[in-house]
Structure formats: structure tokens, C-alpha cells
Short mmCIF file of C-alpha atoms in Angstrom, two decimals:
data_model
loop_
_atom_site.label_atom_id
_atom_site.label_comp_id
_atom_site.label_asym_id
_atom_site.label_seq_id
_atom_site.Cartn_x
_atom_site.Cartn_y
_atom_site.Cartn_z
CA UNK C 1 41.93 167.49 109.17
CA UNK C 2 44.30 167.05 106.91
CA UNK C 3 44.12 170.63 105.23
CA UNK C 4 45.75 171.51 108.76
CA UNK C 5 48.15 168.44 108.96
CA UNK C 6 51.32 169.94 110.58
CA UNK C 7 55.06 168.82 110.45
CA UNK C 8 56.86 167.64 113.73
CA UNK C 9 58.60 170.07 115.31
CA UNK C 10 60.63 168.07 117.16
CA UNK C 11 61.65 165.95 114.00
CA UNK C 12 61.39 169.34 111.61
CA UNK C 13 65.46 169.10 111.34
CA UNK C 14 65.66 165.67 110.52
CA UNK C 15 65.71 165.22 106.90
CA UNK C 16 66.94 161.87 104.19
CA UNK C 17 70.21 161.50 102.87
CA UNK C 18 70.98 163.61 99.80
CA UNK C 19 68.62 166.27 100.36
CA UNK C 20 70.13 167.40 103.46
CA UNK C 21 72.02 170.79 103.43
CA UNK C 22 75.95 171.14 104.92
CA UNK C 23 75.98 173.73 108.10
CA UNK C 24 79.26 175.57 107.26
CA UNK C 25 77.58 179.38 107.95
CA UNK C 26 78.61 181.03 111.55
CA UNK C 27 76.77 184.17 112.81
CA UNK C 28 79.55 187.05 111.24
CA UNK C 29 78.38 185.00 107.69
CA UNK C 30 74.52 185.82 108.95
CA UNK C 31 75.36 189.49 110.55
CA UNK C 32 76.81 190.02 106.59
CA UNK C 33 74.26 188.09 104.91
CA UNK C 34 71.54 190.04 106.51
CA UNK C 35 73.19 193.58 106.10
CA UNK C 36 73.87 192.57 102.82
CA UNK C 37 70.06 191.62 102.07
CA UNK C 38 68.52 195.01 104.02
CA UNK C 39 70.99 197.62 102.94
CA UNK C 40 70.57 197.66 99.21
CA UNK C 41 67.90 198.83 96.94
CA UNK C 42 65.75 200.10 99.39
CA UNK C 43 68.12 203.23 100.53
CA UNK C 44 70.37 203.06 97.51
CA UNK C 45 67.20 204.06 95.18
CA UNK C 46 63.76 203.49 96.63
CA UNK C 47 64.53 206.21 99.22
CA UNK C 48 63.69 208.30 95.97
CA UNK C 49 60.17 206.93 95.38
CA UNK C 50 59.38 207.07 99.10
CA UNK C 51 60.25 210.67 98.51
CA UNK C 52 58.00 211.29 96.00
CA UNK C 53 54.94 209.94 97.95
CA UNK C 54 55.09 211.38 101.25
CA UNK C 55 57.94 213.94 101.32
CA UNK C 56 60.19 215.31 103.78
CA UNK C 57 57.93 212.98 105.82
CA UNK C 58 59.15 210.00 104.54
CA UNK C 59 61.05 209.91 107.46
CA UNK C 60 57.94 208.80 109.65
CA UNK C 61 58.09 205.99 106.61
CA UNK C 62 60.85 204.87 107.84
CA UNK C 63 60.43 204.60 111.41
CA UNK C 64 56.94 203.23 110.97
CA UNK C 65 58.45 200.22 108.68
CA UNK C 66 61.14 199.52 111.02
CA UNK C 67 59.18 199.12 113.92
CA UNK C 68 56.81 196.81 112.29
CA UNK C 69 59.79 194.93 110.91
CA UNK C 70 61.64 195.04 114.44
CA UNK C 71 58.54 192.90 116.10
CA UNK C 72 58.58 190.37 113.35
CA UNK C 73 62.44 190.28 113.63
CA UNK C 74 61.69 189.24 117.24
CA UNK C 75 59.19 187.01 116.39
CA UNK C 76 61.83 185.28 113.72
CA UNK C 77 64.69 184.71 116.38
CA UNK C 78 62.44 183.20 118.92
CA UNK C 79 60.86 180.82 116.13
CA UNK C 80 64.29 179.69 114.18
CA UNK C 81 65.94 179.57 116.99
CA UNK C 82 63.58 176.85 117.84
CA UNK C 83 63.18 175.53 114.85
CA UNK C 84 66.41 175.52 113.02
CA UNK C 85 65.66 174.18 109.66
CA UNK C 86 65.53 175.91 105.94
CA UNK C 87 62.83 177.27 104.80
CA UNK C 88 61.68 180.42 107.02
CA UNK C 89 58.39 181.35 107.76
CA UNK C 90 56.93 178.81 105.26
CA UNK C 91 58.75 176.06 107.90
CA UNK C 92 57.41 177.86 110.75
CA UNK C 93 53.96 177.33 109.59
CA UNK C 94 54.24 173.81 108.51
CA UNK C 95 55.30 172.87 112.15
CA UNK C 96 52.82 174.99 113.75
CA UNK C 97 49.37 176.55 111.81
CA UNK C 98 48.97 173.39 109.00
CA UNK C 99 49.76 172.63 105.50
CA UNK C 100 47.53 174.38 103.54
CA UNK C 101 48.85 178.06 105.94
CA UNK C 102 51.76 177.00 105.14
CA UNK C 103 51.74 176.56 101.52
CA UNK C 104 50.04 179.98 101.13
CA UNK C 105 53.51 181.43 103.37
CA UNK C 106 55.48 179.41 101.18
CA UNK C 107 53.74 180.55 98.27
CA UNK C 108 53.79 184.25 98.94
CA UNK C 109 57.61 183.79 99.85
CA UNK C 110 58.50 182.69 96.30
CA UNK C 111 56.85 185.83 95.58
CA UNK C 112 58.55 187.88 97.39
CA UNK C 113 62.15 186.52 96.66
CA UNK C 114 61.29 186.38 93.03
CA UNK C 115 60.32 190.26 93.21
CA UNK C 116 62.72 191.22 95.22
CA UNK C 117 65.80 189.74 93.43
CA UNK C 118 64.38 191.29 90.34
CA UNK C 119 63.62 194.92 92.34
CA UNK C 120 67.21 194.80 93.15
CA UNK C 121 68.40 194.29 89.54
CA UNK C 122 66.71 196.96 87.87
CA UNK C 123 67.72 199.04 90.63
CA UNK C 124 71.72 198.39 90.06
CA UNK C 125 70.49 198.79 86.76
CA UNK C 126 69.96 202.48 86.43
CA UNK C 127 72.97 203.03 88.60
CA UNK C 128 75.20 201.00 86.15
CA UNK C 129 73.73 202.94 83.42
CA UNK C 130 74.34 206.28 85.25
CA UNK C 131 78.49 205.16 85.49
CA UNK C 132 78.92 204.04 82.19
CA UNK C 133 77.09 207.46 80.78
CA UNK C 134 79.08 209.33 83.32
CA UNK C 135 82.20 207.65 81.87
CA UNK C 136 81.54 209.22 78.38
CA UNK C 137 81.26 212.27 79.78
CA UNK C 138 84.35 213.07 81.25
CA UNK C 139 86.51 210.54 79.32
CA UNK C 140 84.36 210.48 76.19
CA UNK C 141 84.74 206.81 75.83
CA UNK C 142 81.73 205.52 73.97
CA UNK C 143 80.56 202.54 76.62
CA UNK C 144 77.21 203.44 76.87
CA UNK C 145 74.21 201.13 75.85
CA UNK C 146 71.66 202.00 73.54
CA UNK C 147 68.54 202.87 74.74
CA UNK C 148 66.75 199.99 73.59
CA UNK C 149 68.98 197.77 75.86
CA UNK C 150 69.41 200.14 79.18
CA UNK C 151 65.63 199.71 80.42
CA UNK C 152 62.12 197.71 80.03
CA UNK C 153 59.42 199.31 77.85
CA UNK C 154 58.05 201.31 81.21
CA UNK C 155 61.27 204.14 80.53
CA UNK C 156 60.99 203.82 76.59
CA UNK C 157 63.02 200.72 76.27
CA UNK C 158 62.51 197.12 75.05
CA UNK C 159 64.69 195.36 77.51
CA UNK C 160 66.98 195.66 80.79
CA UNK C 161 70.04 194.16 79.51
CA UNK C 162 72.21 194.92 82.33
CA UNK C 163 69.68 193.63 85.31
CA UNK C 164 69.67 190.22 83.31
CA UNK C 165 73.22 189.74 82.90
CA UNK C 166 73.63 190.78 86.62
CA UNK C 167 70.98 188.41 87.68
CA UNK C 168 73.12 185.61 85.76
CA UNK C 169 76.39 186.28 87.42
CA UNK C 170 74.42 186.24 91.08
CA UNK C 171 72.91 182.53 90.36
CA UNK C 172 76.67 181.36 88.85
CA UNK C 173 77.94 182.30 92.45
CA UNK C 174 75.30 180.80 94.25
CA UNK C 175 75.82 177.73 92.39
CA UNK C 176 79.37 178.01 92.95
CA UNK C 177 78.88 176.96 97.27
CA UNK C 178 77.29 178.49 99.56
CA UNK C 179 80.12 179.19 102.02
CA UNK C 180 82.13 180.98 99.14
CA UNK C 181 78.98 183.00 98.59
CA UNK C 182 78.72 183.83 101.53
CA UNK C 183 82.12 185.20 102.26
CA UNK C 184 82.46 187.65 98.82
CA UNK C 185 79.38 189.00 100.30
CA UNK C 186 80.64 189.89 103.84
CA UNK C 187 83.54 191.60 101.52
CA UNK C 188 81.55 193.77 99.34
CA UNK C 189 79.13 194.37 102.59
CA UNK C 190 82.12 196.21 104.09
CA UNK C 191 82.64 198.33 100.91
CA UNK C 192 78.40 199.20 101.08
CA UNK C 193 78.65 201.01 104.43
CA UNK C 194 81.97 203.08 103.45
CA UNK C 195 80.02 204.38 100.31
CA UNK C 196 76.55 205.02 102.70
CA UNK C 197 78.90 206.26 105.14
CA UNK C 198 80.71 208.80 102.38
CA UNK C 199 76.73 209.98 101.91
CA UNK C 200 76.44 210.93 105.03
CA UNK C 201 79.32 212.83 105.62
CA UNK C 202 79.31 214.85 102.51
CA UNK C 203 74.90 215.79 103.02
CA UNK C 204 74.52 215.87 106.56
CA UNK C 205 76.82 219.30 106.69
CA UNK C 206 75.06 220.58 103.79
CA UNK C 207 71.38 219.86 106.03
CA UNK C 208 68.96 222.94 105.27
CA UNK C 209 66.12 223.23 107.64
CA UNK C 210 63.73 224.79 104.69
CA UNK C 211 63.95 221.37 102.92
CA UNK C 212 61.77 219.28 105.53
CA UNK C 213 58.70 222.04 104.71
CA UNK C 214 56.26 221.15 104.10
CA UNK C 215 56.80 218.40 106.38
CA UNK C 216 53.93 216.44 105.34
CA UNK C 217 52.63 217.89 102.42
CA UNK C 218 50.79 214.62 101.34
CA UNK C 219 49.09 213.82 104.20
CA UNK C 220 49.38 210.54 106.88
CA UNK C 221 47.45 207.93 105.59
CA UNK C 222 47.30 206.47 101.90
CA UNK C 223 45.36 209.03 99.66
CA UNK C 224 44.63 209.60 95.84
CA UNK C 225 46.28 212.89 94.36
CA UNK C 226 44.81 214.54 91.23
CA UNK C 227 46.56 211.96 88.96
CA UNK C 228 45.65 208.99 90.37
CA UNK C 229 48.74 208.32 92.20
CA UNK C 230 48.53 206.92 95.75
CA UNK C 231 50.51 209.39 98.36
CA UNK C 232 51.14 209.83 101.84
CA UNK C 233 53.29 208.71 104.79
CA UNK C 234 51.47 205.68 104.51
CA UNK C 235 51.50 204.80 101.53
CA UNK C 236 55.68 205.76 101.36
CA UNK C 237 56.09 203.52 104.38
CA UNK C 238 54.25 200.39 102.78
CA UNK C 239 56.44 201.09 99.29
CA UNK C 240 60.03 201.54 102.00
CA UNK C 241 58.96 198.54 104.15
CA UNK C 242 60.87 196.60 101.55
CA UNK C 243 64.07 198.70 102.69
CA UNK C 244 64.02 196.89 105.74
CA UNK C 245 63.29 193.16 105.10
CA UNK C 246 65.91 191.06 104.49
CA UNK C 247 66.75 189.53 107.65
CA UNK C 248 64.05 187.08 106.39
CA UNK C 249 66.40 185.81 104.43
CA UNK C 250 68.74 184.68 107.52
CA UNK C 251 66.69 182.59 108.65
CA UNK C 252 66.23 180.87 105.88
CA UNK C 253 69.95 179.71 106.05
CA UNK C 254 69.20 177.98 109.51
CA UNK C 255 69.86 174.57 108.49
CA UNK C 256 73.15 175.51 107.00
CA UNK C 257 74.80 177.50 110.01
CA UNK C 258 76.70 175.60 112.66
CA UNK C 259 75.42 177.00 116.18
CA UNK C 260 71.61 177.98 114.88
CA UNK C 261 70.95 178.34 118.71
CA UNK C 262 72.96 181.20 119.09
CA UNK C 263 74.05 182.48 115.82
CA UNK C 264 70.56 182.84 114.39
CA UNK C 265 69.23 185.54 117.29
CA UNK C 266 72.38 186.94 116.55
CA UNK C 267 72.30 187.67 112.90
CA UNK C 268 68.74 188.50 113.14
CA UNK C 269 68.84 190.91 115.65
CA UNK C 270 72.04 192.51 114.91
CA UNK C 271 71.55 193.16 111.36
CA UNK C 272 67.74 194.64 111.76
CA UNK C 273 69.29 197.09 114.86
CA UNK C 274 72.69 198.37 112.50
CA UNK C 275 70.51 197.99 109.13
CA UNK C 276 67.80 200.73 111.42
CA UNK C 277 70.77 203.39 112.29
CA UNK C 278 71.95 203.76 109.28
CA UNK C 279 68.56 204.25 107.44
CA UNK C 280 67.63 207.02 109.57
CA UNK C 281 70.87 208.81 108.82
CA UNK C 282 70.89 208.50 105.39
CA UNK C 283 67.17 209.41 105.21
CA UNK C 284 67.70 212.16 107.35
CA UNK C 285 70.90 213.56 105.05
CA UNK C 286 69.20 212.95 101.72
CA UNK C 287 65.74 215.36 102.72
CA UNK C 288 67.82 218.11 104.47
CA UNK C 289 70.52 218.16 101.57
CA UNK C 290 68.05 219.27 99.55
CA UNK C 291 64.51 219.11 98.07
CA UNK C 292 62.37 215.80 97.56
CA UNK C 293 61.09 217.25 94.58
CA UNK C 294 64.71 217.31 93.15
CA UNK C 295 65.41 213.61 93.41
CA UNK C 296 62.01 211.59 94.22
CA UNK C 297 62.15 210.78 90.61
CA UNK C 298 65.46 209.48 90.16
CA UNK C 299 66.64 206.01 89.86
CA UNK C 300 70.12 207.06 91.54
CA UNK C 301 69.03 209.64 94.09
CA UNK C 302 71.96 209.18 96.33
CA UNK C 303 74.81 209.57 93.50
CA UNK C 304 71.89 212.36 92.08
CA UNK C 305 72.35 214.63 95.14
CA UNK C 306 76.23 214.17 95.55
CA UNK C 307 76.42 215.79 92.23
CA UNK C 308 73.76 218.59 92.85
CA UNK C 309 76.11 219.70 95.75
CA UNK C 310 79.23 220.12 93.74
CA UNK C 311 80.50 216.88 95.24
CA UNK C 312 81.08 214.38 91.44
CA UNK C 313 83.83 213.02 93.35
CA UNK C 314 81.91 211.30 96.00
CA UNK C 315 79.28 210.67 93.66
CA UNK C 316 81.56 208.58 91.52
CA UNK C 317 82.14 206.49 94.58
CA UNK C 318 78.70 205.72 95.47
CA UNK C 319 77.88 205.32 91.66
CA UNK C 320 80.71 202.23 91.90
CA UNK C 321 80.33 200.72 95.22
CA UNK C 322 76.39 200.36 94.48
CA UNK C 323 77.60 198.68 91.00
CA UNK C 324 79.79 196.46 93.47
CA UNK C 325 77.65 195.87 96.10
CA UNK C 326 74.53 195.97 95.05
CA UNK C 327 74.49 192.72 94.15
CA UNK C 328 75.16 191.60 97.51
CA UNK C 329 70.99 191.91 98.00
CA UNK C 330 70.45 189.98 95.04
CA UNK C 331 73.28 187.34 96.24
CA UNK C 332 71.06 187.09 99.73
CA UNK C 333 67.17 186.89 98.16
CA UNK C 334 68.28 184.40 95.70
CA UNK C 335 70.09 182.32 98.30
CA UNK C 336 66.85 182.34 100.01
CA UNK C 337 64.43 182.04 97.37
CA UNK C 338 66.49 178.55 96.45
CA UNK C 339 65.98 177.79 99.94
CA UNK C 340 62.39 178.19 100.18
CA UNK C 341 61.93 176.17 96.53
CA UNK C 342 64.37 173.45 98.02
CA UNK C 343 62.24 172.46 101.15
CA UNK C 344 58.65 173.17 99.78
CA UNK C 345 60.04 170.34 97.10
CA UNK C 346 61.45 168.19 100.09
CA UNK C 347 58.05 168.50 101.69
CA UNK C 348 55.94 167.48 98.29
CA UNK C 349 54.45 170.33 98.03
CA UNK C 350 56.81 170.70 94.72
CA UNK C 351 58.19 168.49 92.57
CA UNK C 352 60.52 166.33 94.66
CA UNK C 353 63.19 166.04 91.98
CA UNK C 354 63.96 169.95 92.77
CA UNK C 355 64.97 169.25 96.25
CA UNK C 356 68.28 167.89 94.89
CA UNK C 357 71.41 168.48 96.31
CA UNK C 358 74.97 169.03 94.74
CA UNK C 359 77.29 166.96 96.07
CA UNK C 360 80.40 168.63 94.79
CA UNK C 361 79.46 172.04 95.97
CA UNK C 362 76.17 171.12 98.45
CA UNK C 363 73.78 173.74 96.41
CA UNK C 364 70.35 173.13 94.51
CA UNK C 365 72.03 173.73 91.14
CA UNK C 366 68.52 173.35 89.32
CA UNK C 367 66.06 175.21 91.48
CA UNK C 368 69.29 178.11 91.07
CA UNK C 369 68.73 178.39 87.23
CA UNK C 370 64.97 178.01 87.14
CA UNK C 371 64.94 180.93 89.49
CA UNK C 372 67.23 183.13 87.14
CA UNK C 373 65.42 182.55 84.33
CA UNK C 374 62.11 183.58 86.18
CA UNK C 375 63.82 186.64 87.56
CA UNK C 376 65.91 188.12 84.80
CA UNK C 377 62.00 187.84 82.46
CA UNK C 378 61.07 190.35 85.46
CA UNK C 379 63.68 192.45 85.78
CA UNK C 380 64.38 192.34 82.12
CA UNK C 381 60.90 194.23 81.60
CA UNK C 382 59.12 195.44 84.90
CA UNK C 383 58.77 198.88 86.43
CA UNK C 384 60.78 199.39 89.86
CA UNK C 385 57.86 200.32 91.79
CA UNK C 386 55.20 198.32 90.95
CA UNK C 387 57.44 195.11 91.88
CA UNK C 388 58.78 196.37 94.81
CA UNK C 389 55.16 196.97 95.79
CA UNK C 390 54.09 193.43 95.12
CA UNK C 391 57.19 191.92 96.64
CA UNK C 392 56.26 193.65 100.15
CA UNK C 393 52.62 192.17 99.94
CA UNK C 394 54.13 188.36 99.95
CA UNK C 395 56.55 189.50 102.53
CA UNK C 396 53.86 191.17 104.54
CA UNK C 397 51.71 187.80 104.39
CA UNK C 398 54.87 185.99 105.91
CA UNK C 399 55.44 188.20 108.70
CA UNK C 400 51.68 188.10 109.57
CA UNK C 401 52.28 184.20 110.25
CA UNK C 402 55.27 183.88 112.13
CA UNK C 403 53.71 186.48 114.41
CA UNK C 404 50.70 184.10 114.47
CA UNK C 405 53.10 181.19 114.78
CA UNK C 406 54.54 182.85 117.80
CA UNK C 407 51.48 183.52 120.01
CA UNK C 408 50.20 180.54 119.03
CA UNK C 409 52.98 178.83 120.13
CA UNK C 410 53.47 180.52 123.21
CA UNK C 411 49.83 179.42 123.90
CA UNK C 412 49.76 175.84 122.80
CA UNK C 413 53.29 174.66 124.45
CA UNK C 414 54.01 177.31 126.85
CA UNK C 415 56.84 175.42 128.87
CA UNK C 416 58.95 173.89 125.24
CA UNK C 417 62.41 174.91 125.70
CA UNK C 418 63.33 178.17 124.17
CA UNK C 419 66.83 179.01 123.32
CA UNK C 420 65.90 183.04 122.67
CA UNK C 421 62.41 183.97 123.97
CA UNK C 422 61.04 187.53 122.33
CA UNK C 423 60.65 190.17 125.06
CA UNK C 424 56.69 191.02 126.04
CA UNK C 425 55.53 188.56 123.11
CA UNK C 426 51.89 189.33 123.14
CA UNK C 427 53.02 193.06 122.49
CA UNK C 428 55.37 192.20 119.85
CA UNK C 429 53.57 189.56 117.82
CA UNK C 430 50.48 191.86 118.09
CA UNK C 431 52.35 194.94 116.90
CA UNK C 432 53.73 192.48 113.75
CA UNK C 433 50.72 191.09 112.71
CA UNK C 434 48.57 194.25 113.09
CA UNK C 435 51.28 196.69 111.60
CA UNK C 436 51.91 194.49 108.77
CA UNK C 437 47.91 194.01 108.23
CA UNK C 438 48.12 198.15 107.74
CA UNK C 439 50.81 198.38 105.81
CA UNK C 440 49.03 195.71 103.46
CA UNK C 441 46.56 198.16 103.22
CA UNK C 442 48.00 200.65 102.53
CA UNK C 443 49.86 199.26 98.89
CA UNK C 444 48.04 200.34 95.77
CA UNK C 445 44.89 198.37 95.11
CA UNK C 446 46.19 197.66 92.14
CA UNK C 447 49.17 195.29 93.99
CA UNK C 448 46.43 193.77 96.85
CA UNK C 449 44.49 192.43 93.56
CA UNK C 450 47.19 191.02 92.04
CA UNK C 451 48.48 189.36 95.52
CA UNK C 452 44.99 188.22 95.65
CA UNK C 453 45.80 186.07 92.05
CA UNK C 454 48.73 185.53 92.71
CA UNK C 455 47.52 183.03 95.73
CA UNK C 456 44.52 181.94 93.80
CA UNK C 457 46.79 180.60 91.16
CA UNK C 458 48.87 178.70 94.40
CA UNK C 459 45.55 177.30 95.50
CA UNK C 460 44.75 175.65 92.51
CA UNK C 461 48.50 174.67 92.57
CA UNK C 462 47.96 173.35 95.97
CA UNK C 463 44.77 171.56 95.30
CA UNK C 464 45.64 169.79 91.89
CA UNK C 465 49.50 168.58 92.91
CA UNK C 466 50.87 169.37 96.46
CA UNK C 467 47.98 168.59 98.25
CA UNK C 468 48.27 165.23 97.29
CA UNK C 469 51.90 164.71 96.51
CA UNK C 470 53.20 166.28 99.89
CA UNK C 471 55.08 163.98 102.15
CA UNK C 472 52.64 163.86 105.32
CA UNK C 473 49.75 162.95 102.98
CA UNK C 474 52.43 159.79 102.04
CA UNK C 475 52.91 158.70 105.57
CA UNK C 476 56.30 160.63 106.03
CA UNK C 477 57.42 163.05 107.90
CA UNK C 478 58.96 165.46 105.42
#
């Protein structure tokens, strides 16, 4: 059938000259890259809106989403591991569920990145916004932006000036090699955990026992309050769920990293275990320092309870270093969105002229810009939460199908060579793919129906152009 044509996977790395990408990546580059992608917006600011939905209980959230992403992080070394080109879960699929599986991964992926990297940008946003109104204060320097300019209509603005320029700066780096990229974001990766680090040792002491009651004042599963607005553990865990992916993203730069076989399990695995510590810390320090109800609504709650203990010092500092490093997330989405536009073009399934390489500095220059312009229109205008929300449901989508690709895989070639082999896989990829199918569920309706479109649009996509114009239905072998 040729709706269920699948790539090679022995010949899945073997790609023409020109549209080939240069390994020069090794696993501390991965470890950093994936850090850099989990520990951002997520526990910088959406630890606030998590907050707001389930409460002092929004530390269930977080274990709940990290166990779910912990299986599909197993599922992800096993499967890049093995198959060590670009292009993630979307590859995954090609090689092992079909085309038209895979172009719906693919599909939901450039969602997700595309959310994401504009998530991320509003996010640094408000904290930018917070230092330069901070600086005024206490130096009375007139730096601040005018209203109109410091947020999207959602907050009584007409446009997010800062998380557009920001957005442009992130694609001029990527653009700039992918090596260079990679090592200014190990840099400012180091300077994220002092400042999450500085969090924790300034709250934690100041931990109050009467702030985690009531515990779970919203409920467990996903419920409608008076207003309208959807609450409860669940429904926190499903919004926080995208504080934990990002390790997604390594595996995305498989095809560029020297010893995928061992780097790839490596940076996976390393990055989801570290990224899972430090959440539960910081989560645990932010509701005993002092009442959800106090900071669910902010867009800094970190630097927000700093300065409700008397502490404007340490504020200041995590005010900065998220200015500084926030951008590492959007440096490590945006790498991978250009990675997943860069091989669904190599495969056909987009227009093939994307899938061109720089040969000065080895990046997709083009794909790079298109995908800033598309962001910085999001991030330029969109509300935090409702694109975060929409971002996890592609994500979600993806994880369901490398678990699939794993059992499956496990099933249909049970003796191929396997250079990292997931611990008690048909517990794990169960656990992803039915966790993740929950979480799904538990997003707003309002984000399911517009996931829904969203993939109704990429079938018609898929239908009228790729179908046709992919490389298999040519006689190649993409």
C-alpha cells in the first residue's frame, strides 16, 4: 500500500551529496543541548500557570509529566540509537509505521517546534520587561517600552516587540553553524542552573508547611471551575508536560553528532534524569515559599517570589540569567524545528529546494528564516498558555509513535542489533503511549479541536503535494 510505504532502515542514514548534514556534535554538546531545551520556560514561568490550575498539587503535575516523558525518553534512545539520522520521531515513523504516520508525526512536530520556540519567546519576554522596568526603578533610567510594544493584544498590547527581536537573534546564530551554536549554548546552560540553583537556596529555607494546604484544592482530574477555566492536577500536568520535553530535540541532531551510538543514549538519558531533579526542587521551593495564589498569575514567578521574601538581590540575578539563558530553549527548538523541515523536504514530502545545505557554514539557511518569520507572527501576538497548550498536543502525538515504533519494532525484528535496548519495553512503551493518550485528554477542548485542524490542514497538504512528490513514490529511497 503505498499510504504505508516505509523508508529503509538500514539505508535511512544514507543520503545525496549536498543535502547531507556534517557530524561535528559529541554527547557534552547533546547533555547541553538537551538541558538547554528542558530547563527553560517551563520552570522559569509556566511553573506559575501550573500553579494556578492545580495548586500546591502541582507537584503531582510534575511527577506525573516526568514519568510519562521518562518512558518516551527510553523509547527515543533505543530508536535513534538505531536509527541515527535527522529528523526524530517523524524519521522513526517513516522507517517503521509508513508514510502517511509519518507525515502526520512530522506534521505535528512542526507544530510543536513552531509553538514552542514562540512559548519560549513570550516567556523571556515578560522577564525582559520585568528588568528593564526594574531598572527605572532603582536607577530611574527611562528604558522601558511602551505598552503598546511590551505584549500581544491578550495583556492590552498590540505587539511583543521584544519576543520578535529575540526570535531574530536565535535564527542569526543558528544560521551562523551549528557547532558554534551549539557551544554558546553549553555556556549560557551553565549560567541557567547557578540562577535555578540561587532559587533554591534562597526559598527552600524560607519553606512554610501552611502553603501546600489545601493540597489539592482543585481536584485530580481535569474539571471546569465556575468561570470556565479548566483546573486540576490533571489538567496542570498536561499544561507542565511541556516543562519536560526537550530532549526531543536531541535526537533530532543524530545525523550531526559523531558517535550517535553512544552519545545519543547519553544525552537523552542524562539530560531527562538532571532536567527531573531539579524540577522537583524548584517546584517544591516555589509552593512552600509561599502561596500559589500569590504568583500563579505571574509571568516571572520565580524573580516574583525572590522579591516577596525581601531577597531583590537574588531576584535581579534570576531576572538576568533568564534574559541570558532563556534563549538557550529557543536556540534548541529552532535547531530542531530546521531539522525536522530539512528532512521532510529531503524526503518530498516538502518542497525539495528547502532541503538545501550551506556549504560555508553546513546549515539550512532558508528553512532558518522561514521559520523566524512564522514564529516571531506567534510570539509577536499569542497568549502564553494557549500555545504552550497546543505545542504539547503535537508533542504528545510524537511521543505516542515512537512508543508505537518501539513495540512494533521489538515485535517485527526482534533479533536487529541494538546498540541501547530500553529496559522492560512493553512496560515502558505502554506507559508512553497510554500516559501521553491522557495527558492529551486532559488539554482544553479548545486546543484538541484545534490539533484536530491543524492535521486536517496537513492531510490535505499530504494528499495534494507530498503524497505524490515524496521520494519513495519516485523510485528513491529518500
Amino acid at each position: 500500500m503505498t499510504w504505508l510505504r516505509r523508508k529503509s532502515i538500514d539505508r535511512i542514514t544514507q543520503h545525496e551529496e549536498g543535502r547531507r548534514l556534517v557530524p561535528t556534535l559529541s554527547w557534552p554538546h547533546l547533555v547541553a543541548l538537551g538541558i538547554g531545551a528542558i530547563v527553560g520556560t517551563g520552570i522559569y514561568t509556566l511553573i506559575g500557570v501550573g500553579a494556578d490550575k492545580a495548586g500546591p498539587a502541582v507537584l503531582l503535575s510534575f511527577v506525573i509529566a516526568g514519568v510519562v516523558c521518562a518512558c518516551a525518553a527510553l523509547a527515543y534512545a533505543e530508536l535513534s540509537t538505531k536509527m541515527p539520522a535527522a529528523g526524530s520521531a517523524y524519521t522513526y515513523s517513516y522507517g517503521v509505521l509508513g508514510e502517511s504516520i509519518a507525515w502526520i508525526v512530522g506534521w505535528s512536530l512542526i507544530l510543536e517546534y513552531s509553538l514552542v520556540v514562540s512559548t519560549v519567546a513570550v516567556g523571556w519576554s515578560g522577564y525582559f520587561v520585568g528588568f528593564l522596568q526594574w531598572v527605572q526603578q532603582n536607577f530611574g533610567w527611562n528604558v522601558t517600552l511602551p505598552a503598546a510594544l511590551a505584549a500581544g493584544p491578550h495583556a492590552g498590547g498590540v505587539i511583543n516587540l521584544p519576543a520578535i527581536v529575540i526570535t531574530f537573534m536565535v535564527a542569526g546564530l543558528l544560521m551562523a553553524g551549528t557547532r558554534e551554536s551549539a557551544t554558546l549554548n553549553a555556556i549560557l546552560v551553565v549560567f541557567k542552573l547557578i540562577a535555578l540553583a540561587v532559587f533554591i537556596a534562597v526559598a527552600l529555607p524560607a519553606f512554610n508547611p501552611d502553603n501546600l494546604q489545601p493540597f489539592m484544592p482543585f481536584g485530580f482530574p481535569k474539571s471546569l471551575d465556575a468561570a470556565g477555566v479548566e483546573r486540576g492536577v490533571m489538567a496542570a500536568a498536561a499544561i507542565i508536560f511541556f516543562a519536560f520535553y526537550g530532549f526531543d530535540a536531541i535526537s533530532t541532531a543524530a545525523e550531526e553528532t559523531k558517535n550517535p551510538g553512544r552519545d545519543l543514549s547519553i544525552g537523552i538519558i542524562g539530560s531527562m534524569i538532571g532536567c527531573t531533579l531539579i524540577y522537583l526542587l524548584v517546584a517544591l521551593a516555589a509552593v512552600g515559599a509561599m502561596s500559589y495564589t500569590v504568583f500563579g498569575k505571574s509571568a516571572e514567578p520565580l524573580a516574583l517570589i525572590m522579591r516577596e521574601l525581601g531577597h531583590g538581590t537574588a531576584a535581579l540575578v534570576i531576572g538576568i540569567v533568564a534574559i541570558i539563558a532563556l534563549p538557550t530553549v529557543l536556540l534548541a527548538f529552532f535547531y530542531g524545528q530546521s531539522r525536522i523541515f530539512f528532512v521532510m523536504s529531503r524526503d518530498g514530502l516538502l518542497p525539495r529546494g528547502l532541503s538545501k545545505v550551506n556549504a560555508r557554514t553546513g546549515t539550512p539557511v532558508a528553512i532558518t528564516v522561514f521559520t523566524a518569520i512564522l514564529v516571531a507572527a506567534l510570539a509577536g501576538v499569542a497568549r502564553l498558555d494557549e500555545i504552550a497548550a497546543l505545542a504539547n498536543a503535537g508533542t504528545l502525538a510524537a511521543f505516542v509513535a515512537v512508543g508505537v515504533c518501539l513495540l512494533v519494532l521489538r515485535s517485527r525484528e526482534p533479533e536487529r542489533p541494538r546498540v541501547f535496548r530500553t529496559p522492560l519495553a512493553w512496560i515502558v512503551g505502554p506507559v508512553a503511549i497510554l500516559g501521553c493518550l491522557y495527558l492529551f485528554w486532559s488539554l482544553p477542548q479548545r486546543t484538541q479541536l484545534w490539533f484536530l485542524v491543524w492535521n486536517a490542514v496537513g492531510f490535505v497538504v499530504y494528499l495534494a503535494y507530498s503524497r505524490r512528490n515524496s521520494v519513495l513514490a519516485k523510485g528513491g529511497d529518500a
